[in-house]
PDB file of C-alpha atoms in Angstrom:
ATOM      1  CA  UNK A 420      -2.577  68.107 170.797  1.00 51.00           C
ATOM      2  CA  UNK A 421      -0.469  67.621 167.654  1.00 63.00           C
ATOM      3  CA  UNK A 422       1.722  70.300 168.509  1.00 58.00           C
ATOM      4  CA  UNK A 423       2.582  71.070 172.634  1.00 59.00           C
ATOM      5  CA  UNK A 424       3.805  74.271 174.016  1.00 56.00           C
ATOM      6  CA  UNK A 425       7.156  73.681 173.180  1.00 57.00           C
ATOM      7  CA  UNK A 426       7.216  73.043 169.787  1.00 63.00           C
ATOM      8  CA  UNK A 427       7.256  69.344 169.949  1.00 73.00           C
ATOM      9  CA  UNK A 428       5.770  67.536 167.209  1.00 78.00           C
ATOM     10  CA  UNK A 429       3.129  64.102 168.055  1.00 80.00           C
ATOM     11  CA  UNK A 430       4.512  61.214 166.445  1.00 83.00           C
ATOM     12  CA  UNK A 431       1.359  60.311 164.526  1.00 81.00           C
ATOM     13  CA  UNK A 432       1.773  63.734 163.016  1.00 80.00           C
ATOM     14  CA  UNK A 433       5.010  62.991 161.006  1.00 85.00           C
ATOM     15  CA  UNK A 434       3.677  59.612 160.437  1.00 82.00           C
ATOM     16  CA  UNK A 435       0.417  61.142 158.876  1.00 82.00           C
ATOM     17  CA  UNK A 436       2.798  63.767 156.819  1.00 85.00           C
ATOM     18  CA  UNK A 437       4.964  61.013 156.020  1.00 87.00           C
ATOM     19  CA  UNK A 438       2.313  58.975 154.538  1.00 86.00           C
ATOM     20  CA  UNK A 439       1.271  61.153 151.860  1.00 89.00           C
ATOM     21  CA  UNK A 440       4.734  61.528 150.104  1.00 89.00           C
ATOM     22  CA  UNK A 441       3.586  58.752 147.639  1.00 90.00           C
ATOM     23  CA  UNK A 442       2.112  59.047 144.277  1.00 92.00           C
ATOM     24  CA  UNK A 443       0.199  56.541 144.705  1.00 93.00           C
ATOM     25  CA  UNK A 444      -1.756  57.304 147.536  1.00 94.00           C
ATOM     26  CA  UNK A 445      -2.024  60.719 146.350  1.00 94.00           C
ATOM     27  CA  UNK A 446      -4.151  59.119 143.353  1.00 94.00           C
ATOM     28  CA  UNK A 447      -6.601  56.825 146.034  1.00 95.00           C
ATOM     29  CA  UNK A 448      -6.906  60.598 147.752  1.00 95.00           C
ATOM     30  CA  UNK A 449      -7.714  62.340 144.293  1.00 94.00           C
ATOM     31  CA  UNK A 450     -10.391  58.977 142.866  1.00 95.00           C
ATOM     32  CA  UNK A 451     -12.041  59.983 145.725  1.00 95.00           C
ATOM     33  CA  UNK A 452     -12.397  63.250 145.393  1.00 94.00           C
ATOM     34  CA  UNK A 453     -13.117  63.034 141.514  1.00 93.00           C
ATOM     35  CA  UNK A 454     -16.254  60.374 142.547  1.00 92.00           C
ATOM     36  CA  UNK A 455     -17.952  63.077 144.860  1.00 90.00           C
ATOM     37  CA  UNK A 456     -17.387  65.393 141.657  1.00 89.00           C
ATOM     38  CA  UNK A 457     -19.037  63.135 139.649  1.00 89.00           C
ATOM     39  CA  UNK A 458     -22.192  62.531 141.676  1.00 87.00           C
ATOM     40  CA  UNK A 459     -22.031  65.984 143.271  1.00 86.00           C
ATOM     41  CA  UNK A 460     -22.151  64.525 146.703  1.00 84.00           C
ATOM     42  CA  UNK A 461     -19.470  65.184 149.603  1.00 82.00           C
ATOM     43  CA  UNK A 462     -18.130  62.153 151.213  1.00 85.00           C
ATOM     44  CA  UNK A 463     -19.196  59.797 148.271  1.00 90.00           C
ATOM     45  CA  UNK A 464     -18.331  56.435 149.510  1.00 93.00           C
ATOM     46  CA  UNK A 465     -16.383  53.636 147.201  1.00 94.00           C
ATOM     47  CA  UNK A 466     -16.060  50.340 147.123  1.00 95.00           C
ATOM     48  CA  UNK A 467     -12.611  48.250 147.519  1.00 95.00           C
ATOM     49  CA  UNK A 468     -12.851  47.171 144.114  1.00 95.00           C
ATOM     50  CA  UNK A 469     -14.081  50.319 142.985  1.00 95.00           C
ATOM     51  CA  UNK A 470     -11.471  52.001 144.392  1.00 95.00           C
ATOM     52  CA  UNK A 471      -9.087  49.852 142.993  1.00 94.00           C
ATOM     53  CA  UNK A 472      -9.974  50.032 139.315  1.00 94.00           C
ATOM     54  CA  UNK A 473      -9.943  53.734 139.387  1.00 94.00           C
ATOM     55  CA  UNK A 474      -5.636  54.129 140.047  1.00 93.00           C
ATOM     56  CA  UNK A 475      -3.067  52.839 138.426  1.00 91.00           C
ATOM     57  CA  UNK A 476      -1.397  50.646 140.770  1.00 91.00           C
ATOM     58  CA  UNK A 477      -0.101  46.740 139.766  1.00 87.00           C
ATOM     59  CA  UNK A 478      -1.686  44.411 142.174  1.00 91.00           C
ATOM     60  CA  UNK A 479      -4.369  44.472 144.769  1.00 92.00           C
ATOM     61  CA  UNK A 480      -2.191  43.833 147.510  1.00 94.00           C
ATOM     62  CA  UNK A 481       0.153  46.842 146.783  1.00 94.00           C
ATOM     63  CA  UNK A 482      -3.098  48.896 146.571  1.00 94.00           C
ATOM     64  CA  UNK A 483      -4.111  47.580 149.637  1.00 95.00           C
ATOM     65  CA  UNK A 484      -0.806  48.316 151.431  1.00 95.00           C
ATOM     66  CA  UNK A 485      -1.202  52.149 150.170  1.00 95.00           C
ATOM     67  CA  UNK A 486      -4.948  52.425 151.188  1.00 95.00           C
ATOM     68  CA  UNK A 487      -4.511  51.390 154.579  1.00 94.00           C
ATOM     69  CA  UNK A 488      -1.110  53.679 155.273  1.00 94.00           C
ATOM     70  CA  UNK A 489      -4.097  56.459 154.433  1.00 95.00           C
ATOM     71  CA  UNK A 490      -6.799  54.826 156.616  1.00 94.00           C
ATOM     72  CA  UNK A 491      -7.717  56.653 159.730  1.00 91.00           C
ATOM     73  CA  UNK A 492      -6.313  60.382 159.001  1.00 91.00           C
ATOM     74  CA  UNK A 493      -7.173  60.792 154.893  1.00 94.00           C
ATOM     75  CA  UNK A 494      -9.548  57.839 154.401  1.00 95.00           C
ATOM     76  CA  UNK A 495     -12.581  56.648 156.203  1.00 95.00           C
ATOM     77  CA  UNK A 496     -13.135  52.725 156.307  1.00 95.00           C
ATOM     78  CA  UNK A 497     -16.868  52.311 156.414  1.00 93.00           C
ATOM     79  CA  UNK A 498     -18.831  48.783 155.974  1.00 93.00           C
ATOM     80  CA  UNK A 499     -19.978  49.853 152.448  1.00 92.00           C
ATOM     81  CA  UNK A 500     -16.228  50.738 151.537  1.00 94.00           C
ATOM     82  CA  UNK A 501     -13.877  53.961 151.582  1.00 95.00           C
ATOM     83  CA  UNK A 502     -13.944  57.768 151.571  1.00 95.00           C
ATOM     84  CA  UNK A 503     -12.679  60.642 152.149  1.00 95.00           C
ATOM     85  CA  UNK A 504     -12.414  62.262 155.920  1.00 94.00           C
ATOM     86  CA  UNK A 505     -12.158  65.906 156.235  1.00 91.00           C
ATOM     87  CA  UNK A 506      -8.568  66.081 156.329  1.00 91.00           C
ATOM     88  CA  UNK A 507      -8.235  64.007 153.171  1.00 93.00           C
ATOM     89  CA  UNK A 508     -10.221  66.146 151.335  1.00 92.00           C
ATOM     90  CA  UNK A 509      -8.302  69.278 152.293  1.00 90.00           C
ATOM     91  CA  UNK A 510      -5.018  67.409 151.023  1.00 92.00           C
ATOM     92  CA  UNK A 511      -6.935  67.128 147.499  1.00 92.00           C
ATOM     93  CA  UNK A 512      -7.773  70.793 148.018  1.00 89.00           C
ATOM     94  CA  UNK A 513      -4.541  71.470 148.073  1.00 86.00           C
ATOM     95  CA  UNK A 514      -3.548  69.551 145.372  1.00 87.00           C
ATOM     96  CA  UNK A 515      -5.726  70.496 142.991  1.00 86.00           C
ATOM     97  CA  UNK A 516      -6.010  74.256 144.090  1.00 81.00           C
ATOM     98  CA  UNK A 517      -1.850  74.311 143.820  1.00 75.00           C
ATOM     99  CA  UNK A 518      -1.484  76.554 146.876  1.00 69.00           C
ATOM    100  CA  UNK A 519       1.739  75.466 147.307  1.00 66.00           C
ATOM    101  CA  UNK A 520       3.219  76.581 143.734  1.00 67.00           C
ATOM    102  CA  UNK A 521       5.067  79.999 143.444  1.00 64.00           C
ATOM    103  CA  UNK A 522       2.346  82.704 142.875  1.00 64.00           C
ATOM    104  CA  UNK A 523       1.445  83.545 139.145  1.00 66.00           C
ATOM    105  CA  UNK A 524       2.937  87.605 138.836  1.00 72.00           C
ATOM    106  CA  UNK A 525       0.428  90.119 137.788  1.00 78.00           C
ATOM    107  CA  UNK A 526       1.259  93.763 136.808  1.00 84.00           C
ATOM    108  CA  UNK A 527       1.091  96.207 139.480  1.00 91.00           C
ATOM    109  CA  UNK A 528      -2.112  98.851 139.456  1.00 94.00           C
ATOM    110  CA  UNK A 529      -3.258 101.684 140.778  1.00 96.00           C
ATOM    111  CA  UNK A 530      -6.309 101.475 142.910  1.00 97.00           C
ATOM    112  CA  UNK A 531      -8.656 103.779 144.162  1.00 96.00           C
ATOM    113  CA  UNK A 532      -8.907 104.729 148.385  1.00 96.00           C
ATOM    114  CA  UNK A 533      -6.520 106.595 150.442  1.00 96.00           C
ATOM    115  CA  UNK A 534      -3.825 106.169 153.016  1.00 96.00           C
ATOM    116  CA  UNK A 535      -4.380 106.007 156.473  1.00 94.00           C
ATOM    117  CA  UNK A 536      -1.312 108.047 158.052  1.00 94.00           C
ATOM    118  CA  UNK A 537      -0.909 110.570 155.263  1.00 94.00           C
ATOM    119  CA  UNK A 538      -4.049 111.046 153.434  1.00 94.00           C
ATOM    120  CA  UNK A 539      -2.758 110.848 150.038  1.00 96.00           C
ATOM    121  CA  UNK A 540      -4.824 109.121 147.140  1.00 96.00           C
ATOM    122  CA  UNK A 541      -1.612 107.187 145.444  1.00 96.00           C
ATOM    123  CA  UNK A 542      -2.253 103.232 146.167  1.00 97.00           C
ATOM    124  CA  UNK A 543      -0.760 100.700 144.481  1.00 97.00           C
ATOM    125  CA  UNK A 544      -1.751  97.081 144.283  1.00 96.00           C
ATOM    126  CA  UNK A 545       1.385  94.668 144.008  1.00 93.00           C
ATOM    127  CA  UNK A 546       2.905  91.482 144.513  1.00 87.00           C
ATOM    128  CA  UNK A 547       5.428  90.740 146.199  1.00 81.00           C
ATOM    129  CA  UNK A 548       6.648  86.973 146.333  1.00 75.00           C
ATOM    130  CA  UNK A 549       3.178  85.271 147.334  1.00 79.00           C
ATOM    131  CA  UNK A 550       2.005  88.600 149.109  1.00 88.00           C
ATOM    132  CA  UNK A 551      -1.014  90.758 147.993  1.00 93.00           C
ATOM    133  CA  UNK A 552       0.078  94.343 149.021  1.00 94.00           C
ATOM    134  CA  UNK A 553      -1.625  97.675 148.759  1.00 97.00           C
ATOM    135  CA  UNK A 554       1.096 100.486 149.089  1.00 96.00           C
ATOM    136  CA  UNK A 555       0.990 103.901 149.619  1.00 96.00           C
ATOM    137  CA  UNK A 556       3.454 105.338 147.076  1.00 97.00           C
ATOM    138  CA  UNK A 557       3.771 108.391 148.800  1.00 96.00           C
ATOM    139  CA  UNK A 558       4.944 107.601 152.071  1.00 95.00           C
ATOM    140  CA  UNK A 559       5.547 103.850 151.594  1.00 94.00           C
ATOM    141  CA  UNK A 560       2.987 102.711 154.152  1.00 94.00           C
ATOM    142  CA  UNK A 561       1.649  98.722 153.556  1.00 94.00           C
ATOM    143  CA  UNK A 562      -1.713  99.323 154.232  1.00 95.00           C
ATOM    144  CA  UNK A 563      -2.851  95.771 152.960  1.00 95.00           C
ATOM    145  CA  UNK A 564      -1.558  92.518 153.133  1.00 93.00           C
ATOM    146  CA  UNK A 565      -1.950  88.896 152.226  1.00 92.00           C
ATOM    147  CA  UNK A 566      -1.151  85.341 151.317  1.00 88.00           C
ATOM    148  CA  UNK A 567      -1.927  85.210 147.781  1.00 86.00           C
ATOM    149  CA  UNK A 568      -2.290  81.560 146.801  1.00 85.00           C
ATOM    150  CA  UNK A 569      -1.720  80.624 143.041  1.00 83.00           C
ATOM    151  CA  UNK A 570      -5.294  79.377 142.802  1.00 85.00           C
ATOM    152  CA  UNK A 571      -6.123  82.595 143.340  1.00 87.00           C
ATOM    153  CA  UNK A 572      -4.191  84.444 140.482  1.00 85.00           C
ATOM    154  CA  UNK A 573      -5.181  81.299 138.092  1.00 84.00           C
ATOM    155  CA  UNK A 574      -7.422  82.552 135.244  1.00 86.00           C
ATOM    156  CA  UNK A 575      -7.974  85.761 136.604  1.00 88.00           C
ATOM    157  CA  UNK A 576      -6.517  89.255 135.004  1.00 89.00           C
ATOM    158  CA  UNK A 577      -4.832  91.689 137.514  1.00 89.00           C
ATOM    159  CA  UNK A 578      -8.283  94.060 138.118  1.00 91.00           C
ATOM    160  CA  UNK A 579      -9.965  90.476 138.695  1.00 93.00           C
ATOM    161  CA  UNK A 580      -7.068  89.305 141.376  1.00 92.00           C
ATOM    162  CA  UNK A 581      -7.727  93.134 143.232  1.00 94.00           C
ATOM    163  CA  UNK A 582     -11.421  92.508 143.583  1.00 95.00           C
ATOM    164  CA  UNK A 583     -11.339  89.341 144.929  1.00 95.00           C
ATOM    165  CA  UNK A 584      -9.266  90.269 147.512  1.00 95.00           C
ATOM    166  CA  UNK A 585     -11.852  92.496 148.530  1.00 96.00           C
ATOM    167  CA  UNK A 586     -14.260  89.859 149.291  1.00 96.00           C
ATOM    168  CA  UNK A 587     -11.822  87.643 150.516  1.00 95.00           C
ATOM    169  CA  UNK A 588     -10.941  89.982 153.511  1.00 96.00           C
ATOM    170  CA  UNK A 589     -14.171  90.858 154.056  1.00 97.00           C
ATOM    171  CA  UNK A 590     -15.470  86.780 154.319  1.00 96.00           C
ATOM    172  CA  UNK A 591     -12.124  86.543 156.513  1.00 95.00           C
ATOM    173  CA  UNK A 592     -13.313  89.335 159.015  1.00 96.00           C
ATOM    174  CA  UNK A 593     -17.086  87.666 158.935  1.00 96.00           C
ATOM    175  CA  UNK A 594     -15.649  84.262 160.411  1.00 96.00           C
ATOM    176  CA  UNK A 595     -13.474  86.785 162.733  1.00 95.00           C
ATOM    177  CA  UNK A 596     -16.481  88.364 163.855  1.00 94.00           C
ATOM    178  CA  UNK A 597     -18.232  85.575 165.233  1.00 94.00           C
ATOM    179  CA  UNK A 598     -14.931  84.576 166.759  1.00 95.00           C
ATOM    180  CA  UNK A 599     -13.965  81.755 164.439  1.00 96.00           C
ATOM    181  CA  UNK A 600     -10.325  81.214 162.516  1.00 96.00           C
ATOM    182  CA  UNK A 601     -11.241  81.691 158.798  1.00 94.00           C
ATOM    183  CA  UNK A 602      -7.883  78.952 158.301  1.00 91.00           C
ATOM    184  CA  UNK A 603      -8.863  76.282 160.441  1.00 91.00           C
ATOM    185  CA  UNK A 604     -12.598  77.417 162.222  1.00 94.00           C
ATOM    186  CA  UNK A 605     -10.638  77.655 165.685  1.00 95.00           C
ATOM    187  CA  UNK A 606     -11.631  79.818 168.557  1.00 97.00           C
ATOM    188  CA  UNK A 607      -9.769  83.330 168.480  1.00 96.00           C
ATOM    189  CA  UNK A 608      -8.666  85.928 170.870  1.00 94.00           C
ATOM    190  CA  UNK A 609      -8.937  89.459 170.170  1.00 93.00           C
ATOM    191  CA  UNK A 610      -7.269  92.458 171.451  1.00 92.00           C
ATOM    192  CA  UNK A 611      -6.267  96.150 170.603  1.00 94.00           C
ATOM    193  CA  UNK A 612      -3.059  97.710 169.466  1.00 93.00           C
ATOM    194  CA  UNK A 613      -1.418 100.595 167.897  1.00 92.00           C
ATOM    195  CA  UNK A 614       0.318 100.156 164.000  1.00 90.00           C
ATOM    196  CA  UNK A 615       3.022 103.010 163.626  1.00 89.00           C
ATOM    197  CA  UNK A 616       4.588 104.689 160.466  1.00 90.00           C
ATOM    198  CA  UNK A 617       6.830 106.898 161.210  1.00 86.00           C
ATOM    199  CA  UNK A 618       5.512 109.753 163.158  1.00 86.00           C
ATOM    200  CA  UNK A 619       1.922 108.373 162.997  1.00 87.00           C
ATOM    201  CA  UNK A 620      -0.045 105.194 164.385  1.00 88.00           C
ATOM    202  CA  UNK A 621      -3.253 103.738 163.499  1.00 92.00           C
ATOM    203  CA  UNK A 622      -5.400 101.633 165.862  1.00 94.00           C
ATOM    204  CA  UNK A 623      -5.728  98.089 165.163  1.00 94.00           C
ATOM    205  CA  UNK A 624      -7.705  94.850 166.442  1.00 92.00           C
ATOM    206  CA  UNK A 625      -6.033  91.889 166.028  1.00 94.00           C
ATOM    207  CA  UNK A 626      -7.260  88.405 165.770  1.00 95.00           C
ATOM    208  CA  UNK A 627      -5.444  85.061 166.775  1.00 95.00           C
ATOM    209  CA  UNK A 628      -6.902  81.512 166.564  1.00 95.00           C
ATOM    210  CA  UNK A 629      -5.853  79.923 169.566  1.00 93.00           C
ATOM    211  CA  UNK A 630      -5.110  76.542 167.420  1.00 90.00           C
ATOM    212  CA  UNK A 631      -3.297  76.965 164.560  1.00 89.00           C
ATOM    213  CA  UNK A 632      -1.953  80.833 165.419  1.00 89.00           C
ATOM    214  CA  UNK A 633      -3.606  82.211 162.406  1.00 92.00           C
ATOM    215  CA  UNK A 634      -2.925  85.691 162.506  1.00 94.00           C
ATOM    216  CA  UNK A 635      -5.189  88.765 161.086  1.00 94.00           C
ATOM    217  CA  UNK A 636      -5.095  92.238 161.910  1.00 94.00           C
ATOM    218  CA  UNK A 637      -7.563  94.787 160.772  1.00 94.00           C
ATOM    219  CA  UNK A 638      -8.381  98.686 161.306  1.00 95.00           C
ATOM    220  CA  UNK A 639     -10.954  99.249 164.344  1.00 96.00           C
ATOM    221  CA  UNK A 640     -12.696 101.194 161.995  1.00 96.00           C
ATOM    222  CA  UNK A 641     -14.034  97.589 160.009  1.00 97.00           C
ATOM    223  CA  UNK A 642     -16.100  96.526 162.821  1.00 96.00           C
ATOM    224  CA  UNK A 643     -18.264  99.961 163.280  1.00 97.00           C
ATOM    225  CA  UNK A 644     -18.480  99.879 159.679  1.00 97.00           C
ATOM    226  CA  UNK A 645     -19.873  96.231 159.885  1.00 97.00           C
ATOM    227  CA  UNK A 646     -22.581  97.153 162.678  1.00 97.00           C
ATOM    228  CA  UNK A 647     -25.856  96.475 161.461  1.00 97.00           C
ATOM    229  CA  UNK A 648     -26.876  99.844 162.140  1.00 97.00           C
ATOM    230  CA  UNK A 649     -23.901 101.943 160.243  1.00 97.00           C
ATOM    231  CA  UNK A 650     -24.699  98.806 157.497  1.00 97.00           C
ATOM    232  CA  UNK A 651     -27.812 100.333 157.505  1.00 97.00           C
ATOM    233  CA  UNK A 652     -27.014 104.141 157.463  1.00 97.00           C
ATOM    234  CA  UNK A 653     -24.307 103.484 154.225  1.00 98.00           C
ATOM    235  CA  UNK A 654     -26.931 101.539 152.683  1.00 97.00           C
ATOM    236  CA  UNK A 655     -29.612 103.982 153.349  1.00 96.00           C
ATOM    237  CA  UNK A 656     -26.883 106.617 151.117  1.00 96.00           C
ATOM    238  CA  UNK A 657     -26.646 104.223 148.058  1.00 96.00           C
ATOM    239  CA  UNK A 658     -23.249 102.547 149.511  1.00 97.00           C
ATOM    240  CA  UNK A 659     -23.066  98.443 150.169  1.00 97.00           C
ATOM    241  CA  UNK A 660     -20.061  98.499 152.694  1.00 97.00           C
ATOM    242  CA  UNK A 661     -19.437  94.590 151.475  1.00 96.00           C
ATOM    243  CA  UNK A 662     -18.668  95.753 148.274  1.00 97.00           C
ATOM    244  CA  UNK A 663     -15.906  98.537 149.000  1.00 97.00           C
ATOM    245  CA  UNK A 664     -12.787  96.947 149.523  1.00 97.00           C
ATOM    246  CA  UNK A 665     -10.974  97.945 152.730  1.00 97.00           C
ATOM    247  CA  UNK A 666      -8.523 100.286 151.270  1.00 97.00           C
ATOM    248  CA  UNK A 667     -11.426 102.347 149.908  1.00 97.00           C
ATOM    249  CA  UNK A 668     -12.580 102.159 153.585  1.00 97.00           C
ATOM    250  CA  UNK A 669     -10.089 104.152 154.244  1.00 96.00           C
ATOM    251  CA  UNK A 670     -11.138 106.937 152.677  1.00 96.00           C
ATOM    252  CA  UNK A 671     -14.177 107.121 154.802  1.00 96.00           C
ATOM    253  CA  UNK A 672     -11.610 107.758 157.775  1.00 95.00           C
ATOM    254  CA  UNK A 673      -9.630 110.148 156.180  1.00 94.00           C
ATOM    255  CA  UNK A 674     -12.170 112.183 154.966  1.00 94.00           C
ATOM    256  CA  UNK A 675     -13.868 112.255 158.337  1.00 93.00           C
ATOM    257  CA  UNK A 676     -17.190 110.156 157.237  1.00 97.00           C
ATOM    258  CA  UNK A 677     -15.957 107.650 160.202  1.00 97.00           C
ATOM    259  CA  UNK A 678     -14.284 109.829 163.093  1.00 97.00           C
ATOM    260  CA  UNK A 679     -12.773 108.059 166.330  1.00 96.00           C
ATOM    261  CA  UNK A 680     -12.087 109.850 169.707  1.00 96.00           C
ATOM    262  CA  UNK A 681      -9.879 107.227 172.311  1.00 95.00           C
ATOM    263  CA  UNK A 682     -11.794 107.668 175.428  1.00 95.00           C
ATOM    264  CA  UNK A 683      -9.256 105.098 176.747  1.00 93.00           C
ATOM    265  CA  UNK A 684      -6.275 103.515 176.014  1.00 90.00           C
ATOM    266  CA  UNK A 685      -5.980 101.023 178.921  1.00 90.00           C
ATOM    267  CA  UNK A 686      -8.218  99.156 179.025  1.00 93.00           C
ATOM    268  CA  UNK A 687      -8.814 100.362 175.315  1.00 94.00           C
ATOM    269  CA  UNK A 688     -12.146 102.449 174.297  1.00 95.00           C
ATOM    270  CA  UNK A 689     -13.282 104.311 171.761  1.00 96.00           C
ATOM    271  CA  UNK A 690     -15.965 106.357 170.728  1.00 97.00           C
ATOM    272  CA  UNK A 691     -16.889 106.868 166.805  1.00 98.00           C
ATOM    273  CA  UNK A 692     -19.239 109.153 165.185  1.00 98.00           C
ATOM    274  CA  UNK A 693     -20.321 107.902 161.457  1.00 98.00           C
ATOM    275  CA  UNK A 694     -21.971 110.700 159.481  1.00 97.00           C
ATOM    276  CA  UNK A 695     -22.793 110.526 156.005  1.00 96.00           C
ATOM    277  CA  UNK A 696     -24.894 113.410 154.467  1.00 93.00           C
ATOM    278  CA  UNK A 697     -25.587 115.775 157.722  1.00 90.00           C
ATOM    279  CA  UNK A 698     -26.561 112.506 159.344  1.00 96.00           C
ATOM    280  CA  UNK A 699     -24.974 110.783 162.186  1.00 96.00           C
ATOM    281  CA  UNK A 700     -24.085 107.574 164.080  1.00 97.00           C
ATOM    282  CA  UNK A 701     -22.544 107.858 167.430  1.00 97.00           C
ATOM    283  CA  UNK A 702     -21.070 104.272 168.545  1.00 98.00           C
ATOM    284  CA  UNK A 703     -18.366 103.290 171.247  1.00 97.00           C
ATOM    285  CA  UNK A 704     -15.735  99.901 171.034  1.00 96.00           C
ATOM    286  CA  UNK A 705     -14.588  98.296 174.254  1.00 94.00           C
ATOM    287  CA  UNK A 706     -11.331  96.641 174.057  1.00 91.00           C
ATOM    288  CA  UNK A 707     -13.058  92.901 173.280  1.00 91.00           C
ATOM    289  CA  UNK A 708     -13.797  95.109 169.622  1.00 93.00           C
ATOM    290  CA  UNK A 709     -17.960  95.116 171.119  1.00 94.00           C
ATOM    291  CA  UNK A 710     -19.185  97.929 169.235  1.00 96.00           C
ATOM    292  CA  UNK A 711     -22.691  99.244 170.824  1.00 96.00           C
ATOM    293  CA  UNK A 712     -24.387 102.321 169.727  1.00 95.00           C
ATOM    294  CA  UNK A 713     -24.764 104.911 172.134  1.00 91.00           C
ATOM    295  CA  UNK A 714     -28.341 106.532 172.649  1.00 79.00           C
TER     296      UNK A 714
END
């Protein structure tokens, strides 16, 4: 375990951290990752002298020095030569991708859905620091939130940024769903709890990988909208649930289209009733977030 319950740090972690605060190795990582490019094959293996003639370092034995400080965690030694393991490519990744750079601003907008705790129809997509927000401008509810990476605000106008943080939380609760951390494909633990703004709550499932703590917490309403059969019923009315984002969701609750009734709250359980056009879904959620239609 790299990191133990106490906070304590393995050695070999700092020492693989450590080892990649070199410009030079940083340039064996990215010829590498530019060789897989150019044949379009993933762990694209190259030769010592290969490898060697593709970074700008003096002699062979300074190259050598820096290859094998990445040997082991970054680099693969193989008998036909070097490449890169899986951590090594998700350094380049994140070198290349510039994840850690400040977040490129883009001007606020108004998007379509409604809020959760007051009904209203006045959202507003923003940024704050490196977080994607929607806010409800009338009561000042976040009901959205994310890391917004500058890779993902790179090349993109603002209406472009919004929409691909619809798919993006939607490909996040996918991996959730089958009980894998979208960050690091960890197992996760699930459970139920209640979100409050002011005078009102809203029930929530939340989702933590038991490796690397990521952290997501979604509406209880996403997973009965993401049973096959209530995938089925939207579809059925001209609506492809994996193309609304989640705060137009929303608007599905509030105007009664998805309507829960807490049957429990300890252990948690719910049941919903999804109608769309006179017809209707009836579905109940235990508090592992199973959703099973009900006869």
């Amino acid at each position: 375990m790299a990191v133990d319950q106490n906070g304590q740090i393995d050695q070999e972690v700092v020492d693989a951290i450590s080892a990649l605060g070199n410009s030079q190795r940083l340039q064996i990582l990215l010829a590498l990752s530019e060789v897989e490019r150019e044949h379009h094959e993933q762990r694209f293996t190259m030769t010592f002298t290969e490898l060697y003639d593709a970074v700008d370092i003096d002699s062979s034995s300074q190259f050598s020095y820096h290859l094998n400080q990445l040997v082991g965690q970054f680099v693969s030694e193989t008998p036909d030569g070097y490449r890169l393991t899986y951590s090594g490519t998700k350094i380049v990744r994140v070198i290349r991708s510039g994840v850690y750079e400040s977040t490129s601003a883009f001007e606020d907008q108004e998007v379509s859905g409604a809020c959760v705790f007051c009904n209203e129809t006045t959202l507003l997509a923003t940024l704050d620091v490196d977080q994607f927000r929607i806010r409800c401008t009338s009561c000042d509810a976040i009901l959205v939130t994310d890391f917004c990476p500058q890779s993902q605000t790179r090349n993109r106008t603002s209406a472009e940024i919004i929409e691909s943080f619809c798919y993006r939380i939607w490909s996040m609760y996918i991996d959730l769903r089958g009980g894998i951390c979208p960050e690091c494909f960890g197992p996760v633990e699930t459970d139920v709890s209640q979100y409050e703004h002011g005078e009102n709550a809203q029930y929530i499932y939340n989702s933590s990988c038991r490796e690397c703590q990521f952290l997501v917490s979604m509406p209880v309403e996403v997973p009965v909208a993401f049973h096959p059969a209530v995938l089925s019923l939207f579809w059925k009315h001209g609506i492809s649930v994996l193309d609304v984002p989640l705060w137009e969701l929303y608007e599905y609750i509030t105007s009664d289209v998805i309507v829960m009734e807490i049957v429990s709250d300890d252990p948690f359980e719910a049941r919903f009733t999804v109608t769309l056009n006179d017809e209707s879904l009836s579905l109940r959620m235990d508090d592992t977030v199973t959703v099973t239609p009900e006869p």
